[in-house]
């Protein structure tokens, strides 16, 4: 029986596309002999994580302690917090409790942060900077920092990086090469310091296809949904986009399409190279040229406007931030609403 | 007794600054003889709305039907939905129920949308475009559209505009002048069409100080908190910023400050003229130069870095979008946590 559609704007998952994305990347990792540890900050949903694990993912990657707690409560027992956590007393207690329920690896990029991870039942993963220049130590310093962390008592199991500079036009191959080089340098430095680099972990959705040699783990996130950024970077086709925001045409002001989906459901992300604030899945030439909190204005370049009251599918620029704005997904199969899934880890920033 | 601080990142209200902002703008409206109808999409909090009404606000402005329902449930009975709602069957029923509890004015910018508002117990407000070019009819067309709406059976009580082009460097005075001109043109057109323009409503926080003649209602929102955009536009001083995100220094990678507040708590807003992704309240020369979902990288321009584990106060670029990312505020008075307030209308996009 068809369910009642929610009022717009709402986020919709195209289930067959989602499942195909999960299968495709799982097969790729299997072929490459890589452990797949998808980043679940993209979807924040145990329903989707279960599908990823069923397809072969070895464990999950999360960004925060709060996300780790949500997924541990849902039964996932192999978690990497790919973030340089700084533990105050409250977080130290939470992490200690979490480590009872799950095998937990935690990122660090300083000796001070590493020392605070000791004695909690978790292992450490050194973050290295492969060119994104956000967090992480320079690969050449990996040996020195890991040796000090080990001396402080931390069990260090490997190194990881996020090649975030893959989010640039024509940046995907170069970022993947940087990633492989940084991880090899860091892994060699660990070996030289007497610490076996058991896990060598990279991955971002745009750089995935160009992943180089030397990694044994990959942590893509966005690939489950894809979004307008991936579309514009050439990292997916429009047919591989599984997440859209259904929005109502509320006005034709100025001869353009005014939609009831704004930055409070799409997110305000707009990279300098993005062609707009989002795209329309069924109108590939359209661009969102204005985005307010509850309005998106789409320029259709002279094409006929869908009528007032009709519903269009908006592709957010950045799926991860859109997801974090809603409490649930509407799940569609072959155009019919078949259920809703909660965004269980929405807002779990701490 | 001092309460336990939440884990970072969290949004904090400086209560005395909030109250001073509310009082200052209420006094300004009173002096100008303007009805104040603050836009509560900024804070989504009945606690703050009560303070605004206690200070003299005549009613509230909301952006969505869902926000209207939340505030009506909290006892506010004079609401403007300043948005060109398109009513489907579900929304029509919700609006009908809402109108039993509260006096509800609803925006429209087409005859088709106006016709759908008839018979629900609400009144209509025509939206005109004063230069933001988002939604609203051209002021010159106001008479024609309103006459048709009235002929369809709608009780039209006035006109409104949002001079959103005030969000530009040196754009505040010009936008205020455009606003006044558009509203006068529209009001005259209503009069000529035989419809008394009882409410003539404008207002945006940047343009407030330059508000022109002819309005009788103002609807600013952001002034309660202010944010980095208002700071950079010169619409507030740093001492008038009441909302910050408390964030922990998790890394000194690259000689910069890496904070645990990213776009999932600050929002990803960055206007073309903004100097960064946000500011630090206590380091006015610092800029957030990188923003990811859970990292903000602050360049302090060579100043000494606050130590790892210390907490800094980040000023989001756009308060309204930051607020929509959290479930509650931590309320501080004189540096001490004195309570928490819920963001009751978080996520109420529909």
XYZ file of C-alpha atoms in Angstrom:
700
model
C 0.000 0.000 0.000
C 1.340 3.410 -0.960
C 2.179 5.528 2.069
C 1.241 9.181 2.515
C 3.986 11.453 1.172
C 5.489 13.876 3.681
C 5.162 17.613 3.047
C 8.011 19.175 1.100
C 10.847 19.803 1.538
C 12.034 16.328 2.500
C 15.041 14.158 1.703
C 14.343 11.099 -0.393
C 16.464 8.021 -0.980
C 16.184 6.106 -4.233
C 16.677 2.627 -2.793
C 17.803 0.739 -5.921
C 20.360 3.466 -6.685
C 21.604 3.397 -3.093
C 22.000 -0.369 -3.199
C 23.798 -0.249 -6.541
C 26.228 2.356 -5.188
C 26.937 0.200 -2.139
C 27.483 -2.907 -4.249
C 29.664 -1.175 -6.826
C 32.136 0.241 -4.317
C 32.158 -2.961 -2.275
C 33.064 -4.897 -5.432
C 35.757 -2.356 -6.263
C 37.335 -2.684 -2.817
C 37.169 -6.448 -2.997
C 38.843 -6.455 -6.399
C 41.561 -4.157 -5.122
C 42.077 -6.191 -1.967
C 41.231 -3.212 0.207
C 39.351 -3.337 3.474
C 36.353 -1.035 3.093
C 35.504 1.085 6.121
C 32.877 3.539 4.834
C 32.477 6.879 6.538
C 28.965 6.939 7.967
C 28.939 10.680 8.681
C 27.433 10.908 5.191
C 24.223 9.069 6.062
C 24.182 8.740 9.885
C 21.842 5.804 9.440
C 22.207 2.282 10.876
C 19.901 0.964 8.111
C 22.416 2.058 5.497
C 25.433 0.967 7.523
C 23.955 -2.521 7.828
C 23.687 -2.680 4.043
C 27.315 -1.594 3.736
C 28.498 -4.257 6.159
C 26.325 -6.893 4.498
C 28.021 -5.978 1.211
C 31.440 -6.572 2.746
C 32.532 -3.505 4.692
C 34.884 -4.547 7.473
C 33.936 -1.788 9.868
C 32.728 1.788 9.959
C 34.358 5.179 10.082
C 32.798 7.951 12.161
C 33.759 11.574 12.766
C 32.755 12.073 16.381
C 32.433 10.235 19.643
C 28.680 10.864 19.525
C 28.395 9.183 16.139
C 30.444 6.248 17.440
C 28.063 5.855 20.375
C 24.997 5.802 18.112
C 26.460 3.136 15.831
C 27.769 1.051 18.736
C 24.264 1.073 20.201
C 23.068 -0.280 16.865
C 25.448 -3.205 17.156
C 28.430 -2.099 15.078
C 31.523 -3.221 16.934
C 34.436 -2.144 14.727
C 34.742 1.630 14.609
C 37.378 4.147 13.574
C 36.934 7.685 14.850
C 38.883 9.346 12.041
C 39.359 12.583 13.928
C 42.038 13.951 16.250
C 39.875 13.799 19.360
C 40.946 15.890 22.308
C 39.792 14.088 25.428
C 38.573 16.085 28.377
C 37.349 14.191 31.452
C 33.811 13.712 30.155
C 34.951 12.443 26.775
C 37.550 10.165 28.355
C 34.783 8.460 30.344
C 32.549 8.148 27.279
C 35.375 6.667 25.231
C 36.209 4.178 27.983
C 32.590 3.004 28.016
C 32.457 2.839 24.229
C 35.562 0.655 24.096
C 33.784 -1.954 26.200
C 31.154 -2.390 23.500
C 33.289 -2.049 20.378
C 36.768 -2.293 18.928
C 37.614 1.406 18.686
C 40.464 3.066 16.814
C 40.961 6.776 17.390
C 42.846 9.322 15.313
C 45.572 11.563 16.720
C 48.000 14.056 15.252
C 49.939 15.121 18.334
C 51.778 13.375 21.125
C 49.673 15.277 23.649
C 46.408 13.943 22.210
C 47.878 10.435 21.909
C 48.890 10.389 25.557
C 45.284 11.084 26.541
C 44.125 7.963 24.682
C 46.252 5.649 26.820
C 44.566 3.231 29.197
C 41.059 3.475 27.756
C 41.034 0.237 25.792
C 41.307 1.925 22.399
C 44.029 1.858 19.773
C 45.527 4.827 17.955
C 45.765 5.767 14.289
C 48.147 8.542 13.330
C 46.675 11.118 10.974
C 49.012 12.420 8.295
C 48.455 15.371 5.996
C 48.572 14.311 2.362
C 47.928 17.761 0.899
C 44.558 18.878 2.210
C 46.404 20.890 4.908
C 43.667 20.627 7.490
C 44.808 18.307 10.267
C 47.444 15.587 10.476
C 51.218 15.620 10.779
C 53.591 15.857 7.827
C 54.324 12.274 6.658
C 58.041 12.760 7.363
C 57.258 13.378 11.038
C 55.165 10.212 11.389
C 57.942 8.087 12.888
C 58.861 10.594 15.543
C 55.266 11.243 16.657
C 54.325 7.563 16.675
C 57.456 6.611 18.616
C 56.535 9.170 21.271
C 52.925 7.970 21.336
C 54.061 4.379 21.772
C 56.472 5.465 24.482
C 53.529 7.133 26.224
C 51.770 3.765 26.212
C 49.455 3.926 23.193
C 48.920 0.909 20.940
C 49.305 2.456 17.482
C 47.862 0.295 14.721
C 48.490 2.422 11.675
C 48.186 5.639 9.734
C 45.375 7.404 7.925
C 44.869 10.427 5.744
C 42.011 12.245 4.061
C 42.942 13.513 0.593
C 40.372 16.300 0.760
C 42.069 18.245 -2.000
C 40.416 15.715 -4.319
C 37.453 18.099 -4.101
C 38.655 20.279 -6.954
C 38.240 20.228 -10.712
C 40.894 17.941 -12.174
C 42.199 17.374 -8.642
C 41.192 13.751 -8.206
C 44.174 11.938 -9.722
C 46.757 14.246 -8.145
C 45.132 13.940 -4.722
C 45.091 10.152 -5.000
C 48.789 10.169 -5.896
C 49.544 12.482 -2.959
C 47.557 10.196 -0.699
C 49.467 7.087 -1.715
C 52.823 8.859 -1.425
C 52.045 10.326 2.024
C 50.796 7.001 3.349
C 53.843 5.109 2.036
C 56.200 7.676 3.547
C 54.368 7.502 6.864
C 54.158 3.707 6.881
C 57.880 3.458 6.152
C 58.568 5.901 8.968
C 56.547 3.774 11.375
C 58.429 0.661 10.329
C 61.733 2.469 10.773
C 60.596 3.478 14.266
C 59.857 -0.156 15.071
C 56.073 0.128 14.866
C 54.358 -2.157 12.355
C 51.878 -0.169 10.230
C 49.083 -2.740 10.249
C 46.476 -0.351 8.864
C 47.240 2.064 6.028
C 44.046 3.945 5.381
C 42.924 6.571 2.892
C 40.001 7.346 0.694
C 37.630 10.026 -0.441
C 34.810 9.551 -2.917
C 36.288 11.775 -5.659
C 39.744 10.137 -5.489
C 38.466 6.575 -5.185
C 38.872 5.473 -8.780
C 42.472 6.719 -8.798
C 43.496 5.118 -5.481
C 47.187 4.271 -5.626
C 49.294 1.415 -4.277
C 50.247 0.834 -0.675
C 46.896 1.329 1.069
C 45.118 -1.578 2.684
C 41.962 0.287 3.776
C 39.628 2.820 2.142
C 37.100 5.110 3.833
C 34.842 6.777 1.261
C 31.592 8.267 2.519
C 29.582 10.182 -0.059
C 29.505 7.372 -2.641
C 26.377 5.858 -1.092
C 24.341 8.905 -2.100
C 26.511 11.055 -4.368
C 25.563 14.713 -4.744
C 25.940 17.759 -6.991
C 29.614 18.096 -6.024
C 30.409 14.549 -7.114
C 28.370 15.087 -10.272
C 30.327 18.236 -11.130
C 33.662 16.628 -10.278
C 32.870 13.736 -12.583
C 32.966 11.264 -9.702
C 29.448 10.019 -10.442
C 26.801 10.150 -13.124
C 23.363 11.625 -12.442
C 21.987 8.071 -12.571
C 24.138 7.263 -9.508
C 22.591 9.980 -7.341
C 20.533 8.293 -4.627
C 19.629 11.300 -2.479
C 17.448 14.204 -3.525
C 15.360 16.804 -1.786
C 11.784 16.849 -2.991
C 10.672 20.474 -3.191
C 7.504 22.280 -4.242
C 7.432 25.067 -6.821
C 5.977 27.942 -4.774
C 6.496 30.842 -7.162
C 7.489 31.778 -10.682
C 8.760 35.193 -9.597
C 11.093 36.766 -12.106
C 10.431 33.974 -14.600
C 12.394 31.515 -12.500
C 11.522 28.552 -10.356
C 11.223 29.342 -6.645
C 11.349 26.187 -4.535
C 10.560 25.621 -0.858
C 13.948 23.950 -0.239
C 16.562 26.310 1.151
C 19.805 26.108 3.063
C 17.980 24.751 6.119
C 17.396 21.471 4.279
C 20.042 21.481 1.522
C 22.931 23.018 3.465
C 24.670 26.188 2.335
C 27.744 24.493 0.852
C 29.082 26.042 -2.289
C 32.668 25.297 -3.261
C 34.340 28.011 -5.325
C 34.177 25.736 -8.384
C 30.516 24.708 -7.950
C 28.201 25.943 -10.681
C 25.452 26.848 -8.224
C 23.929 26.040 -4.841
C 22.668 22.700 -6.108
C 21.190 21.056 -9.179
C 17.868 19.615 -10.331
C 18.047 15.913 -11.129
C 15.473 16.085 -13.911
C 16.693 19.385 -15.387
C 20.457 18.943 -15.835
C 20.891 22.409 -17.345
C 19.237 24.166 -14.411
C 21.245 25.761 -11.619
C 20.222 27.014 -8.180
C 21.323 30.621 -8.496
C 19.980 31.936 -5.171
C 19.736 30.043 -1.915
C 18.113 31.416 1.219
C 17.000 29.518 4.279
C 13.696 28.459 2.744
C 13.970 29.469 -0.900
C 16.011 28.082 -3.750
C 15.744 29.968 -7.004
C 16.459 27.849 -10.064
C 17.305 29.311 -13.413
C 16.117 26.943 -16.133
C 17.798 28.875 -18.894
C 14.627 29.658 -20.769
C 13.112 26.166 -20.559
C 9.423 25.870 -19.695
C 8.865 26.161 -15.949
C 7.208 23.274 -14.118
C 3.854 24.586 -12.851
C 3.175 26.071 -9.418
C 2.602 23.304 -6.916
C 4.575 20.701 -8.827
C 7.380 18.811 -7.117
C 10.963 18.723 -8.363
C 13.993 16.769 -7.171
C 16.880 18.913 -5.954
C 20.382 17.469 -5.734
C 22.183 19.064 -2.760
C 25.747 20.189 -3.329
C 26.957 18.251 -0.276
C 24.913 15.270 0.860
C 26.562 15.011 4.303
C 25.412 18.465 5.384
C 21.913 18.066 3.952
C 21.412 14.804 5.839
C 22.375 16.436 9.114
C 19.427 18.822 8.733
C 16.628 16.260 8.809
C 15.323 13.672 11.238
C 14.450 11.063 8.649
C 14.652 9.930 5.073
C 11.712 9.004 2.874
C 12.718 5.814 1.064
C 11.449 5.289 -2.474
C 11.542 2.189 -4.652
C 10.509 2.511 -8.271
C 8.892 5.857 -7.508
C 6.786 4.610 -4.591
C 7.365 5.555 -0.963
C 8.187 2.330 0.867
C 9.203 3.576 4.289
C 11.182 6.025 6.396
C 14.597 5.636 8.007
C 15.784 7.762 10.900
C 18.923 9.879 10.682
C 19.935 8.380 13.991
C 23.174 10.324 14.426
C 21.848 13.712 13.301
C 23.452 16.521 15.262
C 25.949 14.247 17.020
C 28.754 16.784 16.794
C 30.266 16.189 20.230
C 25.362 26.310 41.548
C 27.401 26.123 38.377
C 26.070 23.534 35.959
C 28.171 20.982 34.072
C 29.320 22.380 30.735
C 28.284 20.390 27.667
C 30.966 18.891 25.445
C 32.116 21.082 22.595
C 31.015 22.078 20.061
C 27.884 23.736 21.452
C 26.036 26.979 20.839
C 26.105 29.452 23.692
C 23.949 32.497 24.325
C 25.327 35.452 26.245
C 22.113 36.383 28.060
C 22.864 40.024 28.935
C 23.937 40.697 25.333
C 20.794 38.994 24.017
C 18.597 41.060 26.304
C 20.363 44.286 25.366
C 19.860 43.508 21.664
C 16.168 42.846 22.216
C 15.723 46.061 24.206
C 17.690 48.225 21.783
C 15.690 47.239 18.717
C 12.399 47.374 20.612
C 13.213 50.943 21.689
C 14.179 51.826 18.129
C 10.862 50.516 16.762
C 8.939 52.324 19.473
C 10.713 55.588 18.702
C 10.011 55.184 14.999
C 6.376 54.280 15.616
C 6.840 50.907 13.922
C 5.159 47.701 14.943
C 7.923 45.185 15.587
C 7.273 41.652 14.357
C 10.644 39.888 14.771
C 11.456 36.942 12.556
C 11.869 33.972 14.869
C 13.469 31.710 12.269
C 16.719 33.114 13.646
C 16.340 31.576 17.097
C 13.393 29.123 16.850
C 12.998 29.480 20.604
C 9.840 30.366 22.531
C 12.018 31.565 25.449
C 13.521 34.246 23.237
C 10.230 35.084 21.529
C 8.644 35.681 24.941
C 11.397 38.177 25.719
C 10.771 39.918 22.393
C 7.047 40.185 23.037
C 7.634 41.329 26.633
C 9.831 44.084 25.200
C 7.021 45.266 22.946
C 6.925 43.109 19.816
C 3.378 43.041 18.473
C 3.590 39.577 16.966
C 6.013 37.147 15.392
C 7.178 36.396 11.890
C 7.880 32.804 10.868
C 9.088 31.225 7.637
C 7.166 27.969 7.552
C 3.897 26.431 8.624
C 5.856 24.112 10.925
C 7.457 27.052 12.712
C 4.037 28.690 13.044
C 2.651 25.528 14.657
C 5.486 25.383 17.199
C 5.040 28.991 18.242
C 1.252 28.736 18.337
C 1.615 25.748 20.669
C 3.738 27.989 22.892
C 0.914 30.500 23.115
C 1.838 33.071 20.479
C -1.374 34.088 18.762
C -0.325 36.718 16.221
C 1.766 35.205 13.435
C 2.884 36.207 9.968
C 4.121 33.429 7.708
C 6.312 35.657 5.545
C 6.571 33.138 2.762
C 4.607 32.424 -0.421
C 3.140 29.146 0.845
C 1.769 26.753 -1.726
C -1.055 24.844 -0.069
C -1.570 21.219 -0.930
C -4.355 19.329 0.843
C -2.273 18.449 3.898
C -1.006 21.981 4.371
C -4.481 23.423 3.855
C -5.776 21.310 6.749
C -2.829 22.291 8.968
C -3.328 25.970 8.190
C -7.039 25.739 8.918
C -6.292 24.224 12.341
C -3.585 26.799 13.034
C -5.971 29.657 12.277
C -8.253 28.460 15.079
C -5.466 29.010 17.605
C -3.886 32.182 16.250
C -4.379 35.245 14.089
C -2.445 34.147 10.996
C -1.318 36.250 8.045
C 0.160 34.396 5.094
C 2.330 35.692 2.277
C 1.491 35.207 -1.399
C 2.988 36.410 -4.653
C 0.586 34.884 -7.186
C -3.147 34.850 -7.680
C -3.053 31.050 -7.793
C -1.463 30.812 -4.339
C -3.795 33.500 -2.973
C -6.873 31.603 -4.142
C -5.747 28.592 -2.138
C -5.705 30.662 1.051
C -9.400 31.481 0.824
C -11.802 30.061 3.382
C -9.225 28.945 5.933
C -9.608 31.805 8.401
C -6.315 33.462 7.500
C -5.557 36.808 5.922
C -3.153 37.495 3.055
C -0.093 39.700 2.717
C 1.208 40.370 -0.773
C 4.956 39.953 -1.142
C 6.682 42.478 -3.376
C 10.235 42.334 -4.683
C 12.217 45.369 -3.567
C 15.472 44.392 -5.263
C 16.495 41.055 -3.754
C 14.955 39.315 -6.806
C 14.043 36.146 -4.980
C 10.257 35.988 -4.584
C 7.527 38.621 -4.670
C 5.810 40.525 -7.470
C 7.121 43.759 -8.941
C 5.648 46.653 -6.908
C 3.949 48.046 -9.996
C 1.950 44.814 -10.333
C 0.733 44.881 -6.721
C -2.672 46.427 -7.471
C -3.511 43.961 -10.185
C -2.511 40.859 -8.177
C -4.224 42.035 -5.008
C -7.426 42.932 -6.862
C -7.528 39.409 -8.294
C -6.798 37.884 -4.869
C -9.611 39.911 -3.307
C -11.930 38.932 -6.139
C -11.048 35.300 -5.365
C -12.231 35.896 -1.808
C -9.048 36.572 0.147
C -8.905 39.213 2.873
C -5.689 41.063 1.995
C -4.342 43.145 4.868
C -1.193 44.581 3.354
C 2.151 44.214 1.639
C 5.578 43.037 2.716
C 9.060 42.808 1.316
C 12.452 41.483 2.367
C 15.280 43.769 1.269
C 17.765 40.914 1.226
C 20.184 42.822 -0.967
C 21.097 44.650 2.241
C 23.473 41.709 2.727
C 26.279 43.310 0.743
C 29.122 45.656 1.568
C 27.825 49.217 1.384
C 24.441 47.810 0.398
C 22.493 48.667 3.523
C 21.353 52.232 2.781
C 20.499 51.519 -0.845
C 18.509 48.416 0.086
C 16.577 50.365 2.726
C 15.762 53.038 0.162
C 14.643 50.384 -2.337
C 12.515 48.786 0.347
C 10.725 52.030 1.217
C 10.179 52.889 -2.435
C 8.825 49.432 -3.319
C 6.485 49.380 -0.341
C 5.155 52.878 -1.085
C 4.566 51.971 -4.719
C 2.808 48.761 -3.713
C 0.734 50.433 -0.997
C -0.381 53.137 -3.405
C -1.300 50.467 -5.939
C -3.424 48.680 -3.347
C -5.192 51.909 -2.451
C -5.823 52.620 -6.130
C -7.296 49.133 -6.450
C -9.658 49.870 -3.560
C -7.810 47.739 -0.964
C -6.608 49.557 2.142
C -2.954 48.661 2.870
C -3.305 48.299 6.632
C 0.096 46.623 7.084
C 3.193 47.880 5.235
C 6.002 45.635 6.356
C 9.734 45.470 5.706
C 12.931 44.953 7.595
C 16.209 43.115 7.608
C 18.854 43.433 10.288
C 21.501 45.085 8.063
C 19.078 47.680 6.661
C 17.347 48.433 9.967
C 19.171 51.616 10.885
C 18.444 53.081 7.438
C 14.740 52.151 7.363
C 12.877 54.738 5.286
C 9.432 56.337 5.539
C 6.129 54.703 4.764
C 6.491 51.396 6.628
C 4.405 50.656 9.693
C 5.934 47.264 10.552
C 9.465 45.871 10.728
C 10.537 42.214 10.780
C 14.253 41.910 11.610
C 15.493 38.523 12.795
C 19.239 38.242 13.262
C 19.558 41.285 15.574
C 18.822 39.176 18.657
C 22.089 37.275 18.182
C 24.077 39.021 15.460
C 26.800 37.029 13.699
C 29.973 37.358 11.655
C 28.013 38.598 8.633
C 26.469 41.455 10.622
C 29.869 42.191 12.129
C 31.479 42.403 8.692
C 28.619 44.455 7.256
C 28.972 46.940 10.091
C 25.463 46.185 11.328
C 26.705 45.285 14.814
C 29.774 45.567 17.007
C 31.488 42.461 18.400
C 30.120 43.449 21.819
C 26.598 42.967 20.421
C 27.192 39.346 19.402
C 25.102 37.136 21.684
C 25.603 33.756 20.000
C 28.876 31.865 19.746
C 29.918 28.284 19.259
C 32.251 27.065 21.976
C 34.895 24.884 20.331
C 37.936 22.959 21.528
C 41.400 23.352 20.036
C 42.117 19.790 18.869
C 45.277 20.352 16.813
C 47.951 22.859 15.919
C 48.570 21.236 12.543
C 50.336 23.520 10.106
C 50.838 26.147 12.801
C 47.142 26.976 12.795
C 44.270 26.432 15.159
C 42.158 23.367 14.356
C 38.802 23.477 16.137
C 36.148 20.808 16.622
C 33.408 23.082 15.232
C 32.680 22.502 11.546
C 29.886 23.136 9.097
C 27.646 20.665 10.935
C 27.356 23.115 13.835
C 28.297 26.479 12.272
C 26.604 26.074 8.896
C 28.506 26.326 5.623
C 27.389 29.861 4.748
C 29.985 32.031 3.125
C 28.823 35.059 1.195
C 31.185 36.136 -1.610
C 32.170 39.176 0.455
C 32.753 37.299 3.738
C 36.355 37.275 4.923
C 36.190 33.620 5.960
C 33.908 30.851 7.199
C 33.452 32.574 10.542
C 35.325 34.622 13.131
C 36.682 34.188 16.644
C 35.085 36.563 19.128
C 38.223 36.930 21.231
C 40.671 37.061 18.304
C 39.232 39.687 15.947
C 42.102 39.345 13.479
C 41.640 35.589 13.094
C 39.707 34.080 10.206
C 38.333 30.582 9.644
C 40.167 29.712 6.437
C 39.051 26.078 6.086
C 35.731 24.613 7.121
C 34.891 20.910 6.956
C 32.055 19.112 8.656
C 33.902 18.778 11.960
C 36.989 20.951 11.550
C 37.431 24.687 11.392
C 40.964 25.858 10.719
C 41.685 29.341 12.042
C 44.579 31.413 10.861
C 45.692 33.698 13.681
C 48.083 35.628 11.520
C 51.155 34.715 13.521
C 49.664 35.380 16.964
C 50.350 32.837 19.722
C 48.035 29.843 19.425
C 45.758 29.025 22.351
C 46.923 25.656 23.728
C 45.555 22.250 22.752
C 42.417 21.530 24.722
C 41.528 25.158 25.304
C 38.115 26.472 24.342
C 37.518 29.379 21.988
C 34.346 31.188 20.968
C 33.524 30.990 17.267
C 31.131 33.482 15.694
C 29.180 31.740 12.921
C 28.769 33.593 9.653
C 25.009 33.120 9.708
C 23.328 32.597 13.055
C 20.037 31.312 11.598
C 21.649 28.318 9.946
C 23.866 27.486 12.934
C 20.868 27.457 15.263
C 19.030 25.008 13.022
C 21.838 22.488 13.595
C 21.461 22.063 17.351
C 18.767 20.884 19.728
C 19.516 23.372 22.474
C 21.376 26.461 23.567
C 23.617 26.741 26.588
C 22.724 30.031 28.258
C 25.488 31.979 29.989
C 25.273 34.956 32.305
C 28.466 36.672 33.323
C 30.464 33.675 32.128
C 28.491 31.096 34.105
C 26.184 28.511 32.562
C 22.713 29.248 33.917
C 20.532 26.905 31.880
C 19.606 25.447 28.537
C 16.862 26.452 26.127
C 15.480 24.176 23.458
C 15.592 25.075 19.775
C 11.932 24.111 19.635
C 11.426 24.726 15.917
C 14.679 23.161 14.715
C 14.207 21.415 11.405
C 10.645 22.677 10.906
C 11.118 23.211 7.183
C 7.715 22.039 6.061
